[in-house]
CSV table of C-alpha atoms and ligand atoms in Angstrom, one decimal:
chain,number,residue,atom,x,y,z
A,22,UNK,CA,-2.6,-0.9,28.0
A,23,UNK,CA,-1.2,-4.6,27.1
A,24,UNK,CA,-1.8,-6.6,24.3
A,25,UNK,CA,-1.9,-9.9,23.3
A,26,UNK,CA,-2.0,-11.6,19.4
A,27,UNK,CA,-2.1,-15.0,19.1
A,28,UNK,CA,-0.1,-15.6,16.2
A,29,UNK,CA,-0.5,-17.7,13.2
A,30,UNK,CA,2.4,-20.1,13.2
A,31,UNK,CA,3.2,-22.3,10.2
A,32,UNK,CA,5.3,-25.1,11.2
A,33,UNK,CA,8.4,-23.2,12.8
A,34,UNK,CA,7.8,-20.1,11.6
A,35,UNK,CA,4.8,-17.8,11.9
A,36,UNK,CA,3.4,-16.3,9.1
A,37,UNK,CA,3.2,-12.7,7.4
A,38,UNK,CA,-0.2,-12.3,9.1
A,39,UNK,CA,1.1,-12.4,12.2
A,40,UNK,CA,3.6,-9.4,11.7
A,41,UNK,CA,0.5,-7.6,10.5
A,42,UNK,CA,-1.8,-8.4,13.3
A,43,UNK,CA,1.4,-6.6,15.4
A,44,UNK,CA,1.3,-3.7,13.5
A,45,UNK,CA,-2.5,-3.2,14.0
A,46,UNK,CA,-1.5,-4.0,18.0
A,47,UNK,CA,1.7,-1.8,18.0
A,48,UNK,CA,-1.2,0.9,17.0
A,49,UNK,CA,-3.0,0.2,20.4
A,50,UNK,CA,-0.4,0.0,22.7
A,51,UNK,CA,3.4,-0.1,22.8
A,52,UNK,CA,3.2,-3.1,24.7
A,53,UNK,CA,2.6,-6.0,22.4
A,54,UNK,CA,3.6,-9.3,23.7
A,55,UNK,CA,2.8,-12.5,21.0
A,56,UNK,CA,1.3,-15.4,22.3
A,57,UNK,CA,2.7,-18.9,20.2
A,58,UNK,CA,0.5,-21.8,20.7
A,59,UNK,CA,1.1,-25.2,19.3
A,60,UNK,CA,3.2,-28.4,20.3
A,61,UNK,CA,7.0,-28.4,19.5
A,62,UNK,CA,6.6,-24.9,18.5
A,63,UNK,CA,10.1,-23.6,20.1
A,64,UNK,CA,11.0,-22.4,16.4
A,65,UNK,CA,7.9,-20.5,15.9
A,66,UNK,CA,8.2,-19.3,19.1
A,67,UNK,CA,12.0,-18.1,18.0
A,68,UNK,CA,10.5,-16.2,15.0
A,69,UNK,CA,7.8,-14.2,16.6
A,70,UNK,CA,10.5,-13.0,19.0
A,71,UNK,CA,12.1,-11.2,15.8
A,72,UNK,CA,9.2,-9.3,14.8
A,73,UNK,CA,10.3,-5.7,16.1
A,74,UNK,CA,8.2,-3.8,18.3
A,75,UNK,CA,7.2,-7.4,20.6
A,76,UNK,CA,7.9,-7.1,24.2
A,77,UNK,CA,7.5,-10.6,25.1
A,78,UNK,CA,6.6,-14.3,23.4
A,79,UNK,CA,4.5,-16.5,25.1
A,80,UNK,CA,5.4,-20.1,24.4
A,81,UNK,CA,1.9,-22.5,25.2
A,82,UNK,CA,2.3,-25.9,23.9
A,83,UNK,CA,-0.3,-29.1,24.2
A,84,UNK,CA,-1.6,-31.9,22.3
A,85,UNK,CA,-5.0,-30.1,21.8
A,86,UNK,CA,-3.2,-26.8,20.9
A,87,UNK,CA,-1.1,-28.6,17.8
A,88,UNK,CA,-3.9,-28.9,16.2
A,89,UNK,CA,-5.1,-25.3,17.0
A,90,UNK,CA,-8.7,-26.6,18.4
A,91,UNK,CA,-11.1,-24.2,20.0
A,92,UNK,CA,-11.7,-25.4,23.2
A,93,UNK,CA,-7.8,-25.4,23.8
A,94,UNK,CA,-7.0,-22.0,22.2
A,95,UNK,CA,-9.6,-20.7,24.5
A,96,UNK,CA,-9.1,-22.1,27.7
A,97,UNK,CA,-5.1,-21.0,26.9
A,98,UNK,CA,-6.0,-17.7,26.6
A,99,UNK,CA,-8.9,-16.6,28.5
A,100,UNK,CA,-6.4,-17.9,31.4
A,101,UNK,CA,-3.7,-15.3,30.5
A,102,UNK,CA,-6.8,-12.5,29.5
A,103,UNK,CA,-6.3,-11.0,33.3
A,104,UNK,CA,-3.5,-9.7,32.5
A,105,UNK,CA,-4.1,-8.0,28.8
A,106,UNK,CA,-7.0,-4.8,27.4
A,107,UNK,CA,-6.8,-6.8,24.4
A,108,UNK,CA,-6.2,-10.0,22.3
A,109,UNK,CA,-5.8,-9.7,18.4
A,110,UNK,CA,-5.6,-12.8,16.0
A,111,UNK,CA,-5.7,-12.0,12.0
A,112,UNK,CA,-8.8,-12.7,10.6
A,113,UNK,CA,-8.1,-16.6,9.3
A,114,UNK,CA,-9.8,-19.5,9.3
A,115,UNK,CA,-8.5,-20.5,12.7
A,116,UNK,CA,-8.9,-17.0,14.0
A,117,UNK,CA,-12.5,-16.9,13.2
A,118,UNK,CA,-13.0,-20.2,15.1
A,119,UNK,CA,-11.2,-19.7,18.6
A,120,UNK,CA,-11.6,-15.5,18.7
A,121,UNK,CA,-15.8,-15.9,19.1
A,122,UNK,CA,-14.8,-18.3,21.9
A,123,UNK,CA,-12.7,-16.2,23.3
A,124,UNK,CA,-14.9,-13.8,23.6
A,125,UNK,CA,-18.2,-15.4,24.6
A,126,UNK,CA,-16.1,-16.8,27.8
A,127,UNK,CA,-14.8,-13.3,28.7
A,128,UNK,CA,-18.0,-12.1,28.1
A,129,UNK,CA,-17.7,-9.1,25.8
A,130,UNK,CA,-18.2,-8.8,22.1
A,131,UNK,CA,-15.9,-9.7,19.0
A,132,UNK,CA,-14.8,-6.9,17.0
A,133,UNK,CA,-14.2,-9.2,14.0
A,134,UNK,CA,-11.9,-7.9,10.3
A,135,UNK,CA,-10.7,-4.6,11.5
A,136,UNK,CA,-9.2,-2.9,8.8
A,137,UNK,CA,-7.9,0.4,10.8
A,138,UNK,CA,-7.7,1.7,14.4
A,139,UNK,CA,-8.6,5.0,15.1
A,140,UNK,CA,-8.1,4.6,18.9
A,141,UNK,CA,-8.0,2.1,21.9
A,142,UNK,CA,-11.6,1.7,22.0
A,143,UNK,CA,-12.8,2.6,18.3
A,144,UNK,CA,-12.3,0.6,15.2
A,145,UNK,CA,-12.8,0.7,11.4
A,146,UNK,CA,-14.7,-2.7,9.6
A,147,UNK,CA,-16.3,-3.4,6.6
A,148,UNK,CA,-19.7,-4.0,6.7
A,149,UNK,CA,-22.3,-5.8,3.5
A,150,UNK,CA,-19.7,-7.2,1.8
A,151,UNK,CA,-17.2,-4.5,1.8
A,152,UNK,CA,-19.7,-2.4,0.5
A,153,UNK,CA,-19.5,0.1,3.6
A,154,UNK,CA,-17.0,1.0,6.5
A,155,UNK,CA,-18.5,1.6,9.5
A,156,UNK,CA,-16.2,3.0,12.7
A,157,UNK,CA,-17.6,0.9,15.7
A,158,UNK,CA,-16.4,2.0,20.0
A,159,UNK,CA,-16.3,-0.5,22.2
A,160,UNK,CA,-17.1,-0.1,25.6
A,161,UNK,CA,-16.0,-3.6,26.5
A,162,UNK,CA,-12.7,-3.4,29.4
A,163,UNK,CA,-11.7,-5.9,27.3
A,164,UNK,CA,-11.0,-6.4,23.5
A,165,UNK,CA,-11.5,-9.2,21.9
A,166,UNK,CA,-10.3,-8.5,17.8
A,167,UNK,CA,-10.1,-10.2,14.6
A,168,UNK,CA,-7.8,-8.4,12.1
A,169,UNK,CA,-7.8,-8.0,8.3
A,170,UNK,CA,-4.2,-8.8,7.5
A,171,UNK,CA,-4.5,-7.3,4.2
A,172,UNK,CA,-4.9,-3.8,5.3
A,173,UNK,CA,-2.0,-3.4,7.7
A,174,UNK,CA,1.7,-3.8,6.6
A,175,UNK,CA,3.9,-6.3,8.1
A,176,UNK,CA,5.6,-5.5,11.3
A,177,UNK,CA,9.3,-5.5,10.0
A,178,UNK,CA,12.2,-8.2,11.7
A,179,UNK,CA,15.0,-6.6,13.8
A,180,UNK,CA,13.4,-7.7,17.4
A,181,UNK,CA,14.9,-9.9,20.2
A,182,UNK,CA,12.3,-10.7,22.9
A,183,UNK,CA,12.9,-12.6,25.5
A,184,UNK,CA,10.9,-16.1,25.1
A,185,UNK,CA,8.4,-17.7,28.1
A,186,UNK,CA,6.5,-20.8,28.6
A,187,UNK,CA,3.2,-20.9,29.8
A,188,UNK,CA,0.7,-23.6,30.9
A,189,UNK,CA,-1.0,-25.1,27.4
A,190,UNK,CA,-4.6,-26.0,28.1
A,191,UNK,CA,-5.9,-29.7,26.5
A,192,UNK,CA,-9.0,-29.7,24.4
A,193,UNK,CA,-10.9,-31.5,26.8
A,194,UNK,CA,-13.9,-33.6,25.1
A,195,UNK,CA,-12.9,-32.5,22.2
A,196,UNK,CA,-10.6,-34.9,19.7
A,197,UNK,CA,-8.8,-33.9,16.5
A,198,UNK,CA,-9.8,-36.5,14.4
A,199,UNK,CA,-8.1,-35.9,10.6
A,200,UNK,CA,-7.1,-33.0,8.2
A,201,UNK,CA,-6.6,-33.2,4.5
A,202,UNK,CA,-3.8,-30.4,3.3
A,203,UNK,CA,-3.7,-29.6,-0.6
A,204,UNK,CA,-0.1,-29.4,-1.4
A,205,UNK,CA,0.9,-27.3,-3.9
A,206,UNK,CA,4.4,-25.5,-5.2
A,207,UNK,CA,2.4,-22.7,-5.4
A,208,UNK,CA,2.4,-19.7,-3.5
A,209,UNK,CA,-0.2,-19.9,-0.8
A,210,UNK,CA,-3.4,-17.8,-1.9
A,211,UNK,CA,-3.7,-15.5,1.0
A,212,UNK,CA,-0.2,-14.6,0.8
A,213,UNK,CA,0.8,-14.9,-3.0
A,214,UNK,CA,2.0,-11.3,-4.7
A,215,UNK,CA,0.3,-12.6,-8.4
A,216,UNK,CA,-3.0,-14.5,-8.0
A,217,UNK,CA,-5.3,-15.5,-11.2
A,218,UNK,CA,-9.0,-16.3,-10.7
A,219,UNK,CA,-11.5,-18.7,-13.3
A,220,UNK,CA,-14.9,-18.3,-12.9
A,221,UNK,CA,-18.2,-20.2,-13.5
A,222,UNK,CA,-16.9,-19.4,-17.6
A,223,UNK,CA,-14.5,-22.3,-17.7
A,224,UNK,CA,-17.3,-24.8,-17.7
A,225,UNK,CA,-15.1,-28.2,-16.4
A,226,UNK,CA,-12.4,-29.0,-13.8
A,227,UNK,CA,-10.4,-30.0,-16.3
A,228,UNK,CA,-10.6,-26.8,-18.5
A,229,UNK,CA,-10.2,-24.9,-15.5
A,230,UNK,CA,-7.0,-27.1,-14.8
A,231,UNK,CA,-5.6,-26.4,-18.4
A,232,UNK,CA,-6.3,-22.7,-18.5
A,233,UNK,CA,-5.2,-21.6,-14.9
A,234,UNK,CA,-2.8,-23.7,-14.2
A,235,UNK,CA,-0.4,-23.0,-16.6
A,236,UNK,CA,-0.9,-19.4,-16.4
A,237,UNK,CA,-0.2,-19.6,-12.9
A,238,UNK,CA,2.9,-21.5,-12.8
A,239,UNK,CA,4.4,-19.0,-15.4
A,240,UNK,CA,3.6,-16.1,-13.2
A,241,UNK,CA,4.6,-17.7,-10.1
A,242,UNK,CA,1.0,-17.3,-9.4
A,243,UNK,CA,-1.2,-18.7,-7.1
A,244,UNK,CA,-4.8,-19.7,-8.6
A,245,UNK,CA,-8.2,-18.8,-6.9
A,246,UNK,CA,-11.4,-19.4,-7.9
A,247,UNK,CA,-15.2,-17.6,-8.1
A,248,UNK,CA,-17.7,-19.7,-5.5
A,249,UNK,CA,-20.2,-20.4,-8.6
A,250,UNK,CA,-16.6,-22.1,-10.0
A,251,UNK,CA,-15.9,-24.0,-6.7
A,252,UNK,CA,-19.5,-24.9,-6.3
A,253,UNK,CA,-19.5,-26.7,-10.1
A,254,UNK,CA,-16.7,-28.7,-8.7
A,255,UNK,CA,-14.1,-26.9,-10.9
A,256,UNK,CA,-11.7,-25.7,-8.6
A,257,UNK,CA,-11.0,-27.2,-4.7
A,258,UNK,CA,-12.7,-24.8,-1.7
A,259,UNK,CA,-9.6,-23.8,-0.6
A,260,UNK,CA,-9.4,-21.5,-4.1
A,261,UNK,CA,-12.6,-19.6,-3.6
A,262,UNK,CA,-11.7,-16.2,-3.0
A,263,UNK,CA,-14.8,-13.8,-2.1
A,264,UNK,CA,-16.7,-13.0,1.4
A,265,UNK,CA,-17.3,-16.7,2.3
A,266,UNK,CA,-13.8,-17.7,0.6
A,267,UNK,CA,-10.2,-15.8,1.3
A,268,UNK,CA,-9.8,-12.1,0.8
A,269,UNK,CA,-6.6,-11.5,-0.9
A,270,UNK,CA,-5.0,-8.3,-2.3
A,271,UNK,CA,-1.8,-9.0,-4.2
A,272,UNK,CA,0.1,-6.8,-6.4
A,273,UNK,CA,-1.7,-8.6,-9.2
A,274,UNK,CA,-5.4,-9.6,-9.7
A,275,UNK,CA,-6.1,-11.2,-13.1
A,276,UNK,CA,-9.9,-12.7,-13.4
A,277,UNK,CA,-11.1,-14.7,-16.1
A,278,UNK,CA,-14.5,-15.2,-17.2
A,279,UNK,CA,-15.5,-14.0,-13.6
A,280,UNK,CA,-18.8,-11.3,-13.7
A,281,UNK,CA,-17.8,-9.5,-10.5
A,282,UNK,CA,-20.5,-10.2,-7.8
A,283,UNK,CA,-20.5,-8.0,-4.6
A,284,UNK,CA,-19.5,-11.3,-3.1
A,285,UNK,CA,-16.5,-11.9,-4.9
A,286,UNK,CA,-14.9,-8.6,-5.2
A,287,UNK,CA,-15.5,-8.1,-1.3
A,288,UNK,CA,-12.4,-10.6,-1.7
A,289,UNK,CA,-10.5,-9.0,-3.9
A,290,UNK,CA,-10.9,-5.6,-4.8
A,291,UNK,CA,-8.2,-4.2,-2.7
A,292,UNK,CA,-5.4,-5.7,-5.1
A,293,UNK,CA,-2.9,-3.5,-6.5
A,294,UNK,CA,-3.8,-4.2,-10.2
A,295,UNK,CA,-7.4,-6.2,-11.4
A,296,UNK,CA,-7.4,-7.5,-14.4
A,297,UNK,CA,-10.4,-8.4,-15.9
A,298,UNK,CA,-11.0,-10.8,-19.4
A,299,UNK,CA,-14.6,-11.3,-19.7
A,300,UNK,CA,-16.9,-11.6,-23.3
A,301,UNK,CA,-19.3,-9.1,-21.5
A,302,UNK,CA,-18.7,-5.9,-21.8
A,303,UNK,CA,-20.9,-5.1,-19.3
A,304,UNK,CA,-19.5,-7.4,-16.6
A,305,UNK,CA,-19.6,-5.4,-13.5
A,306,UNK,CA,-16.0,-7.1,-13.1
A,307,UNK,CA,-15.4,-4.0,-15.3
A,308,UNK,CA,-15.7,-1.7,-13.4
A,309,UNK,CA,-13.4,-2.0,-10.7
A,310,UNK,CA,-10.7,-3.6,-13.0
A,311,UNK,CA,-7.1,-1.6,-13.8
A,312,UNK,CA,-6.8,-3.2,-17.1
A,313,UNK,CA,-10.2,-4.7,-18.9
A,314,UNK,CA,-10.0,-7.0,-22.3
A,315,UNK,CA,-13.3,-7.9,-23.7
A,316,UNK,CA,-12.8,-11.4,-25.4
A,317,UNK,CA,-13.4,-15.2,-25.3
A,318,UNK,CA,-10.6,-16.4,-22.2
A,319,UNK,CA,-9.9,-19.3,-24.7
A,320,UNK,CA,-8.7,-16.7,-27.4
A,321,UNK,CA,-7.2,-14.4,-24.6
A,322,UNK,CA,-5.3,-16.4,-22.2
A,323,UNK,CA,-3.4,-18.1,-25.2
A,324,UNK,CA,-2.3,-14.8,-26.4
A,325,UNK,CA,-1.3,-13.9,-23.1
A,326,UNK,CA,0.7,-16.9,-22.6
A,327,UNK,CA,2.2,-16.2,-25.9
A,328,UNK,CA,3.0,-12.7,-24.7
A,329,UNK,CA,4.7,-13.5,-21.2
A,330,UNK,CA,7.5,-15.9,-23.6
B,418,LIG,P1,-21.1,-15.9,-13.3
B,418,LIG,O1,-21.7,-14.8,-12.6
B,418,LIG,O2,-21.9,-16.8,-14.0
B,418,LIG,O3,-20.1,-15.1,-14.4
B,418,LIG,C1,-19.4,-15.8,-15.4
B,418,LIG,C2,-18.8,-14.7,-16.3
B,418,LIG,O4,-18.0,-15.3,-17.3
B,418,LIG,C3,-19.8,-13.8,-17.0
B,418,LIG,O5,-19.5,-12.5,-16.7
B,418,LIG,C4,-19.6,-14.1,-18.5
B,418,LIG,O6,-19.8,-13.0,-19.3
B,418,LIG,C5,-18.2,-14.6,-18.5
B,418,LIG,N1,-17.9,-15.5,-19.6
B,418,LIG,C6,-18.7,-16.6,-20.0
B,418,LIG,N2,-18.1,-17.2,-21.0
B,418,LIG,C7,-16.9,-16.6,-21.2
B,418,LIG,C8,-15.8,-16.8,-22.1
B,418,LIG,N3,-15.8,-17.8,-22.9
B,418,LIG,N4,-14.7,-15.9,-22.0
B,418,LIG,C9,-14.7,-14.9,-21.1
B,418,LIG,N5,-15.7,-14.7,-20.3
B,418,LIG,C10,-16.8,-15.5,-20.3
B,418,LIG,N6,-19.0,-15.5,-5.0
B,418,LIG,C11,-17.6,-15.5,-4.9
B,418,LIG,O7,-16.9,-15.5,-6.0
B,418,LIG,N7,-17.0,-15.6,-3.7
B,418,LIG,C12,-17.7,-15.6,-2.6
B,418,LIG,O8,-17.1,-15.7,-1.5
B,418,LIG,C13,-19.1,-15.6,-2.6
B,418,LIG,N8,-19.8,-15.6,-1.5
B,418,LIG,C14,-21.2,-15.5,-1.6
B,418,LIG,C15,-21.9,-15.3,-0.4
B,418,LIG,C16,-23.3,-15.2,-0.5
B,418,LIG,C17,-24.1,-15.1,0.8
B,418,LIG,C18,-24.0,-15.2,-1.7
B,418,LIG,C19,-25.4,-15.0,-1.8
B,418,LIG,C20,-23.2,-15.3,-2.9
B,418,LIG,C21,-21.8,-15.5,-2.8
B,418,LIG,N9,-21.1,-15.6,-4.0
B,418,LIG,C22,-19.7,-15.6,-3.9
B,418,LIG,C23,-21.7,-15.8,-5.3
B,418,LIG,C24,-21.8,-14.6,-6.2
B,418,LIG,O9,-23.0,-13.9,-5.9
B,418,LIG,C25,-21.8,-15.0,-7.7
B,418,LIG,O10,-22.8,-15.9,-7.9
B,418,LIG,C26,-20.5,-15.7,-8.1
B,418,LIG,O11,-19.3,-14.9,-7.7
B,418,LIG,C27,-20.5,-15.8,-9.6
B,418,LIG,O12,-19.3,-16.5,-10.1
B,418,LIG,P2,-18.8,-16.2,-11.6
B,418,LIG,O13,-18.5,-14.8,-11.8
B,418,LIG,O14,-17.7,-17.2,-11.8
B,418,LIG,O15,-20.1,-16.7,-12.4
């Protein structure tokens, strides 16, 4: 059995998810080859060949697959599929826009956020939120798989494979038009060890600012957000954390004035440590938290602050 992942690169380098989508491969099949798409993407290309247990990097480059577009990702890989049982990408944004593609052209169906393999045809996924796991068999000859990156450790380095290019398919009809990137100093929220969440509590962009933002940068932190926070226009999208936002699981989950919907902790409750400061005692936040205080945030975070020096 062969397998492919189609990494996900950052600049010249690909990121942790990527080493975690191999370890969920390298529990399929011992041969794991990584697929790098992207234009000027020799570096990346480099750095997946690192990750130990790879047999082989593909190297696809093209104008449409810089910018990661669907139509190019797809026609890329569904014309090296003959060769492969199954393709993995983690579960990101991008993932979850080429890998239904993908699989609607090969003609079988997605197994999307697998959080364990059992075998080569039977998976573990979370199902209503996270509120259920249900183990799903395939009977399509081919896979098609997104991963949960947050369940599966990182693939360590140590590898040396051998690097080859492949044809990189253009995006056809399809332009890329613009992108807007937040830059921050921060640690990126899918990948930061600390993360601390405001909720709809904060009432203002600019008190969520004040609070969260200087907590964060004293924890090295990086700062999500609940959805009924990003949909007041408090925090940006990119913060909401939650089943239509990121799902993250850091050493360290600290929540403030955030109830604890279904919806948000299927985004979070799989991080090391919650936290939870909330007025409510009865915030369902509660009762998945490590560590609860009961108080006003604008009492409790300045005594916190205090406390960390
Ligand atoms: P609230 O539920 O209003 O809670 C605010 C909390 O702050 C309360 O517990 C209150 O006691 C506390 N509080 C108030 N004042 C203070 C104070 N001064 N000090 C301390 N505590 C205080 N939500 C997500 O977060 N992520 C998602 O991805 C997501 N996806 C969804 C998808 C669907 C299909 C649906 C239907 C909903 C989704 N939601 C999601 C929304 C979710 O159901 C909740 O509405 C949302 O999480 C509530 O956000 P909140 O906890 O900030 O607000």
């Amino acid at each position: 059995m062969a397998v492919l992942v189609i990494a996900d690169r950052d600049g010249n380098t690909v990121r942790d998810t990527t080493h975690k989508t191999v370890t969920a491969a390298l529990a399929l099949s011992g041969d794991v080859d990584v697929l790098i798409i992207g234009q000027g993407s020799k570096a990346a290309a480099d750095a997946a060949a690192k990750i130990a247990g790879v047999r082989k990097v593909l190297l696809a480059e093209s104008a449409g697959l810089g910018h990661q577009l669907a139509e190019a990702v797809e026609q890329t890989v569904v014309g090296l599929a003959g060769g492969y049982d199954a393709i993995l990408s983690p579960a990101t944004t991008d993932g979850k826009n080429f890998m239904p593609r993908i699989a609607a052209k090969l003609d079988v169906a997605p197994i999307s956020d697998i959080v364990e393999v059992v075998s080569a045809d039977t998976f573990v996924r979370p199902i209503y939120a996270g509120n259920a796991l249900e183990t799903i068999q395939s009977s399509d000859g081919k896979k098609v798989i997104t991963v949960r990156p947050t369940t599966f450790a990182a693939a360590a380095e140590g590898g040396s494979a051998p690097v080859e290019t492949v044809a990189g398919a253009d995006a056809g009809k399809t332009a890329f038009v613009n992108e807007e990137m937040v830059k921050s100093d921060r640690p990126e929220l899918g990948a930061a060890k600390i993360v601390v969440s405001g909720g709809r509590a904060l009432g203002s962009a600019e008190e969520f600012h004040a609070v969260m933002d200087p907590l964060a940068d004293k924890l090295g932190a990086a700062v999500g957000a609940s959805r009924a926070a990003v949909d007041a226009g408090y925090a940006p999208n990119d913060y909401q954390v939650g089943q239509t936002g990121k799902v993250v699981a850091p050493a360290l989950y600290i929540a403030i004035g955030i109830s604890g919907a279904i919806q948000h902790l299927a985004g979070m409750k799989d991080s090391k440590i919650i936290v939870a400061i909330n007025k409510d005692a009865d915030a369902p936040i509660f009762q998945v938290a490590d560590f609860g205080w009961v108080a006003d945030y604008k009492t409790a975070v300045p005594e916190l602050m205090k406390a960390l020096g």
